[in-house]
CSV table of C-alpha atoms and ligand atoms in Angstrom, one decimal:
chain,number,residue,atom,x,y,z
A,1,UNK,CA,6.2,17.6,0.0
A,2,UNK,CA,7.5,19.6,-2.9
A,3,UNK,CA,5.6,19.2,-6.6
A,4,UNK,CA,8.2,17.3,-9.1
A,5,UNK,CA,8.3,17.0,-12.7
A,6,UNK,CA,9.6,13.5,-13.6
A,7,UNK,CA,8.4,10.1,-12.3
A,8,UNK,CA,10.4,8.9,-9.1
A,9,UNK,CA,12.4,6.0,-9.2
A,10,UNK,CA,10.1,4.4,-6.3
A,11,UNK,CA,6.9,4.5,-8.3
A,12,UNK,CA,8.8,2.8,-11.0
A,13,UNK,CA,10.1,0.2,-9.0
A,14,UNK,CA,6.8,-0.7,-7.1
A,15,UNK,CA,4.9,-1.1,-10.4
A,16,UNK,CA,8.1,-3.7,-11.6
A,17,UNK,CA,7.7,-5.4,-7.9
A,18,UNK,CA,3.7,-5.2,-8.5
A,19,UNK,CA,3.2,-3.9,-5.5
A,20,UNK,CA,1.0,-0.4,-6.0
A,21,UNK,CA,-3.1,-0.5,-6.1
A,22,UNK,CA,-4.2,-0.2,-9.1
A,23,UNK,CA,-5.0,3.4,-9.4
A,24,UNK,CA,-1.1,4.2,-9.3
A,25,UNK,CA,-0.7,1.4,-11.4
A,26,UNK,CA,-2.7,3.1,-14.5
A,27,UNK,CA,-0.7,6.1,-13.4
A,28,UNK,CA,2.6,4.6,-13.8
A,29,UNK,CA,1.6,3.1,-16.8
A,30,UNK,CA,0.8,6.3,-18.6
A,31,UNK,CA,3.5,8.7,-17.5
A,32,UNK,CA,6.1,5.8,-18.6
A,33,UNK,CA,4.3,5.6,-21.9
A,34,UNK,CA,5.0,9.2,-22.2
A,35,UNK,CA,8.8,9.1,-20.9
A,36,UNK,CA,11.5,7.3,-22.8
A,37,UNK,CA,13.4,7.8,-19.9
A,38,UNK,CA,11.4,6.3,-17.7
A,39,UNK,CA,10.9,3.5,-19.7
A,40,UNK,CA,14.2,2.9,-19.3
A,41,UNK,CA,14.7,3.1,-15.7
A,42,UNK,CA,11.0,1.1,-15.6
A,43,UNK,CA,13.4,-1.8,-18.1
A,44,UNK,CA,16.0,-1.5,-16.2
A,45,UNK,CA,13.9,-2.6,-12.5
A,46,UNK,CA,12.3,-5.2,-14.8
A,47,UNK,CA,15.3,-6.9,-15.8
A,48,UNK,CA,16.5,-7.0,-12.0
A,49,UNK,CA,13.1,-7.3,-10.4
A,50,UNK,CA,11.8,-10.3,-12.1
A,51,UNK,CA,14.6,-12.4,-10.4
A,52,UNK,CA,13.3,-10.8,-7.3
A,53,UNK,CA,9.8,-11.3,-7.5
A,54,UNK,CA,10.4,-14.6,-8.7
A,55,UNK,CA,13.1,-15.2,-5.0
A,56,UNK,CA,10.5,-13.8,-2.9
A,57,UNK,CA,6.7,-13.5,-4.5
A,58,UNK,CA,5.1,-10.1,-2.5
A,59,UNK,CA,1.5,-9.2,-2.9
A,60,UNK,CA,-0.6,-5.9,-4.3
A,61,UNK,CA,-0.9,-3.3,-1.4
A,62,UNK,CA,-4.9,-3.6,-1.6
A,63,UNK,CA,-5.3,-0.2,0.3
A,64,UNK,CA,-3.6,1.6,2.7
A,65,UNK,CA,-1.8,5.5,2.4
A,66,UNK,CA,1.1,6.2,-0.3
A,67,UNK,CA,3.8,6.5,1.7
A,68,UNK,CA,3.0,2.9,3.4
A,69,UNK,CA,3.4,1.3,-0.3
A,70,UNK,CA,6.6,3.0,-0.4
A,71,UNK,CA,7.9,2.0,2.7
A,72,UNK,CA,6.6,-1.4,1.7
A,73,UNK,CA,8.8,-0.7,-1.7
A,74,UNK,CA,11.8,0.0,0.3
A,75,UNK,CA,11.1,-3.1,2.6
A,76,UNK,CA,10.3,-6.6,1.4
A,77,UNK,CA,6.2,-7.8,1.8
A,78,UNK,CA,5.5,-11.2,2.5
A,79,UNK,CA,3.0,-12.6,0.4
A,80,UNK,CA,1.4,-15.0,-2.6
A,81,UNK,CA,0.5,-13.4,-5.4
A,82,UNK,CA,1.5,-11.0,-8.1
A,83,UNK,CA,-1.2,-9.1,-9.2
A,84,UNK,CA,-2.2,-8.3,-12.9
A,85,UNK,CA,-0.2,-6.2,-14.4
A,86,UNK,CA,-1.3,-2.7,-16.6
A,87,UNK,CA,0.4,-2.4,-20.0
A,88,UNK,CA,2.6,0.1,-21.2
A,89,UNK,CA,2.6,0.2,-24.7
A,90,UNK,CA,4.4,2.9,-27.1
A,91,UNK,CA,1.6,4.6,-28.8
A,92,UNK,CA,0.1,7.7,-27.5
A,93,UNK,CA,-2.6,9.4,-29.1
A,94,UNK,CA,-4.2,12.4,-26.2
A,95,UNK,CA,-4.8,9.3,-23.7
A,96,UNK,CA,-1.6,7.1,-23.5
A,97,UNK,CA,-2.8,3.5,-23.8
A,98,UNK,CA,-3.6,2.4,-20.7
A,99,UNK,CA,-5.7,5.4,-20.2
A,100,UNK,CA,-7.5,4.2,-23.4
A,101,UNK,CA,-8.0,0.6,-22.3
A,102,UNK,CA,-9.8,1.8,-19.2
A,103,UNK,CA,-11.4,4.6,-21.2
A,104,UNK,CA,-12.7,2.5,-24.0
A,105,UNK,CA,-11.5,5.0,-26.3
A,106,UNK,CA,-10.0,8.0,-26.5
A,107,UNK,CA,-10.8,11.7,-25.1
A,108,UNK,CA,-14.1,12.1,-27.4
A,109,UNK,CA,-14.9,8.3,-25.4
A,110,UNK,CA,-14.6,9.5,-21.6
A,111,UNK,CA,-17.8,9.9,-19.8
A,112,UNK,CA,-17.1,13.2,-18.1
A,113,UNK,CA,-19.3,14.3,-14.9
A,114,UNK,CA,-19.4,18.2,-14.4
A,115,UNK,CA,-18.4,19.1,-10.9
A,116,UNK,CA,-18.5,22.9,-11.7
A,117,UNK,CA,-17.1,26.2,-12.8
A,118,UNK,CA,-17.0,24.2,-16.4
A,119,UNK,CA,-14.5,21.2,-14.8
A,120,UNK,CA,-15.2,17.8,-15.4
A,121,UNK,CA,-14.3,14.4,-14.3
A,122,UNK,CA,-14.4,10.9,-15.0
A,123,UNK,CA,-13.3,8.4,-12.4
A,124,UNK,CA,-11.7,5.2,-13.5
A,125,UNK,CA,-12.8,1.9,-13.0
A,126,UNK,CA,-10.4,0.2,-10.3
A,127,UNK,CA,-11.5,-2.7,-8.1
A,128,UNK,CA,-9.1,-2.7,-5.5
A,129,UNK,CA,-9.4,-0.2,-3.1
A,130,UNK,CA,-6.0,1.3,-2.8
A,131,UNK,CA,-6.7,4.6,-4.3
A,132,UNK,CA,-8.9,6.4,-6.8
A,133,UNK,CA,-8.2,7.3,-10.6
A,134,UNK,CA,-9.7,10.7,-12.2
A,135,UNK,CA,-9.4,12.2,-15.5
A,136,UNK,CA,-9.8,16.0,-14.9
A,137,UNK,CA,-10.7,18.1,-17.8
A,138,UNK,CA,-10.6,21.5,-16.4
A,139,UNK,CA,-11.4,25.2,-18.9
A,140,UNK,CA,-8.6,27.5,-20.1
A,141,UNK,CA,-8.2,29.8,-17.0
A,142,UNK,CA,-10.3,28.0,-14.2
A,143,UNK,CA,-8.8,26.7,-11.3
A,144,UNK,CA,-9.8,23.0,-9.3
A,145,UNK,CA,-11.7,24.0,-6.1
A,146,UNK,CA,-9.3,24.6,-3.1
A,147,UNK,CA,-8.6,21.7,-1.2
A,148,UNK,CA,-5.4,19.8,0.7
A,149,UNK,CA,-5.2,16.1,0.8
A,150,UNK,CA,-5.4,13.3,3.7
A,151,UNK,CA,-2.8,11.2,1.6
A,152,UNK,CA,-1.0,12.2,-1.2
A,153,UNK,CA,-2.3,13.3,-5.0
A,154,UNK,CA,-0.3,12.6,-7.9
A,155,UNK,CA,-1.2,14.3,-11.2
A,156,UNK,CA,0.0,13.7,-14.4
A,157,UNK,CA,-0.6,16.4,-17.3
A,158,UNK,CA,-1.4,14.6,-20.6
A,159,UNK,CA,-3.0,18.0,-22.6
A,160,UNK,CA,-2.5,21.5,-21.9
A,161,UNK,CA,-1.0,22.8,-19.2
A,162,UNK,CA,-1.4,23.1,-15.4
A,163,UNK,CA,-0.1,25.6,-13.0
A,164,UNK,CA,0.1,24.2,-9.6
A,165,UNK,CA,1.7,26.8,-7.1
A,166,UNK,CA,4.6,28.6,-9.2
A,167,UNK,CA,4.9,25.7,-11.5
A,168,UNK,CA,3.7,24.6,-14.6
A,169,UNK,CA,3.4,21.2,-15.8
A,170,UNK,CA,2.6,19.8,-19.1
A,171,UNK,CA,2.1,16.7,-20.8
A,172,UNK,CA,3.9,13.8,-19.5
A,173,UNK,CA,4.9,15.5,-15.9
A,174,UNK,CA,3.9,14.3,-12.8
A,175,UNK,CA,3.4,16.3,-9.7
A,176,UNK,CA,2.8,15.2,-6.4
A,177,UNK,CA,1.2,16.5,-3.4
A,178,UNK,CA,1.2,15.4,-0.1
A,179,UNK,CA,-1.0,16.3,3.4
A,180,UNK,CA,0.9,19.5,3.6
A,181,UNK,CA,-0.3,21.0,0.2
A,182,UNK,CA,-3.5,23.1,0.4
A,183,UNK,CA,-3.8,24.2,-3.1
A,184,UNK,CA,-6.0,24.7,-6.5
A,185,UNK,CA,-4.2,23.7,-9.5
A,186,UNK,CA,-5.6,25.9,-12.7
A,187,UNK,CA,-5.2,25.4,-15.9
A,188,UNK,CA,-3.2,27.6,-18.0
A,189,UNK,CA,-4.9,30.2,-20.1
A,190,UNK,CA,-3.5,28.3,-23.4
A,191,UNK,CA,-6.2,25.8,-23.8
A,192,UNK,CA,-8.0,23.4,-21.4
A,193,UNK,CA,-6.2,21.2,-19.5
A,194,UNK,CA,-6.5,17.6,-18.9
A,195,UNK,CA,-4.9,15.4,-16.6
A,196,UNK,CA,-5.2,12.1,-14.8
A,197,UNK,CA,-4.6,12.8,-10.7
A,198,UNK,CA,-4.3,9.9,-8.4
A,199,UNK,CA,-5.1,10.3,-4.9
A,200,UNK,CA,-5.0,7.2,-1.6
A,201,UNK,CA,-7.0,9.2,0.3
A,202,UNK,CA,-10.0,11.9,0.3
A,203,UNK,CA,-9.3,15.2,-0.2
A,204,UNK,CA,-10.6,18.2,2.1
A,205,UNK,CA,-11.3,20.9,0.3
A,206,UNK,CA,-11.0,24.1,1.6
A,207,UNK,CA,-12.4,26.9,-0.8
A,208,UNK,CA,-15.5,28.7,-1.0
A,209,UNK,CA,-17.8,25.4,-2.9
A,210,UNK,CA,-16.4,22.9,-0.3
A,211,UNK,CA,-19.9,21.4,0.1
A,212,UNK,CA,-21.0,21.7,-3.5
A,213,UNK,CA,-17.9,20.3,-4.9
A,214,UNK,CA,-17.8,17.1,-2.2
A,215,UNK,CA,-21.1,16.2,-3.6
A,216,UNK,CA,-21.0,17.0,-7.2
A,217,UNK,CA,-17.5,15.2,-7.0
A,218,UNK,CA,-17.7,13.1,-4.7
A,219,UNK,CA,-14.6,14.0,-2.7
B,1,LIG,ZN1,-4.7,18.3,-4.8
């Protein structure tokens, strides 16, 4: 799966639907807070899918890989509920507002965990299941332990600058990884990097602190 930039329109359309786990929920949330574009396109699915949701209710995908809840996107789901919805307002100091709301403040507020070689991260209260929420705070020049995925990672930049592979991504881009990515995204030697990354599924790292990372981090 190759790394993108911009939010896809299937993301956006599962969070109008309500149909992602909370985790990529938050995510959307943010990077749409960050994207005037994808605000619109997010507007845009609103406008149609409330009509929808309203013909045929579908239900929040409680666990279960990423590309099932897209497949479930592109499908219909039979179902009762809708589930509670994450906010995206327009102000965005470093932590977009959702970020904040499960933060409980902003970047001085996050209770980071070190997981070595100076990174940190704080995971994200979600009570769902379907995926996991991290804010990574990671030095000016240091690189994430190596590691590929079992499902796929989405990470959005939201301060400094991240190179993952030959590309760099900054605040308000979105990459995503799938199963077939063994990688270790670094931040750039600008200034420390953080970013929120979203994964369904445990990673396996594959670099030289595999064993110290998985139980510092808890991969
Ligand atoms: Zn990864």
């Amino acid at each position: 799966m190759t790394p993108r930039r911009a939010i896809d329109d299937r993301l956006l359309l599962g969070y109008a639907a309500g149909l992602l786990p909370q985790a990529h929920d938050l995510l959307v949330a943010a990077a749409v807070s960050l994207d005037d574009d994808a605000r619109a396109r997010l507007e845009a699915f609103e406008a149609v899918g409330g009509a929808l949701v309203e013909a045929q209710p579908v239900a929040p995908l409680r666990c279960g890989s990423f590309e099932e809840v897209m497949a479930r996107i592109e499908g219909t789901a039979p179902a009762d509920t809708v589930p509670e919805r994450v906010r995206v307002p327009r102000v965005d100091p470093v932590l977009p507002g959702p970020l904040r709301d499960a933060v409980g403040g902003d970047l001085r507020d996050v209770r980071w965990s070190p997981i070595g070689l100076g990174a940190r991260q704080s995971v994200l209260p979600t009570w769902d299941g379907g995926g996991t929420a991290r804010l990574m705070w990671i030095p000016a020049g240091r690189a994430m332990p190596e590691h590929s995925h079992a499902g796929t990672e989405l990470t959005l930049g939201l301060l400094g600058a991240f190179r993952d592979g030959d590309r760099v991504f900054r605040r308000g881009d979105l990459s995503m990884s799938g199963p077939d990515v063994t990688h270790a995204p670094a931040a750039t030697d600008e200034g420390p990097c953080v970013c929120l990354a979203v994964t369904d599924a445990p990673l396996k790292l594959s670099g030289l602190l595999p064993r110290i990372a998985r139980r510092l981090v808890g991969f």
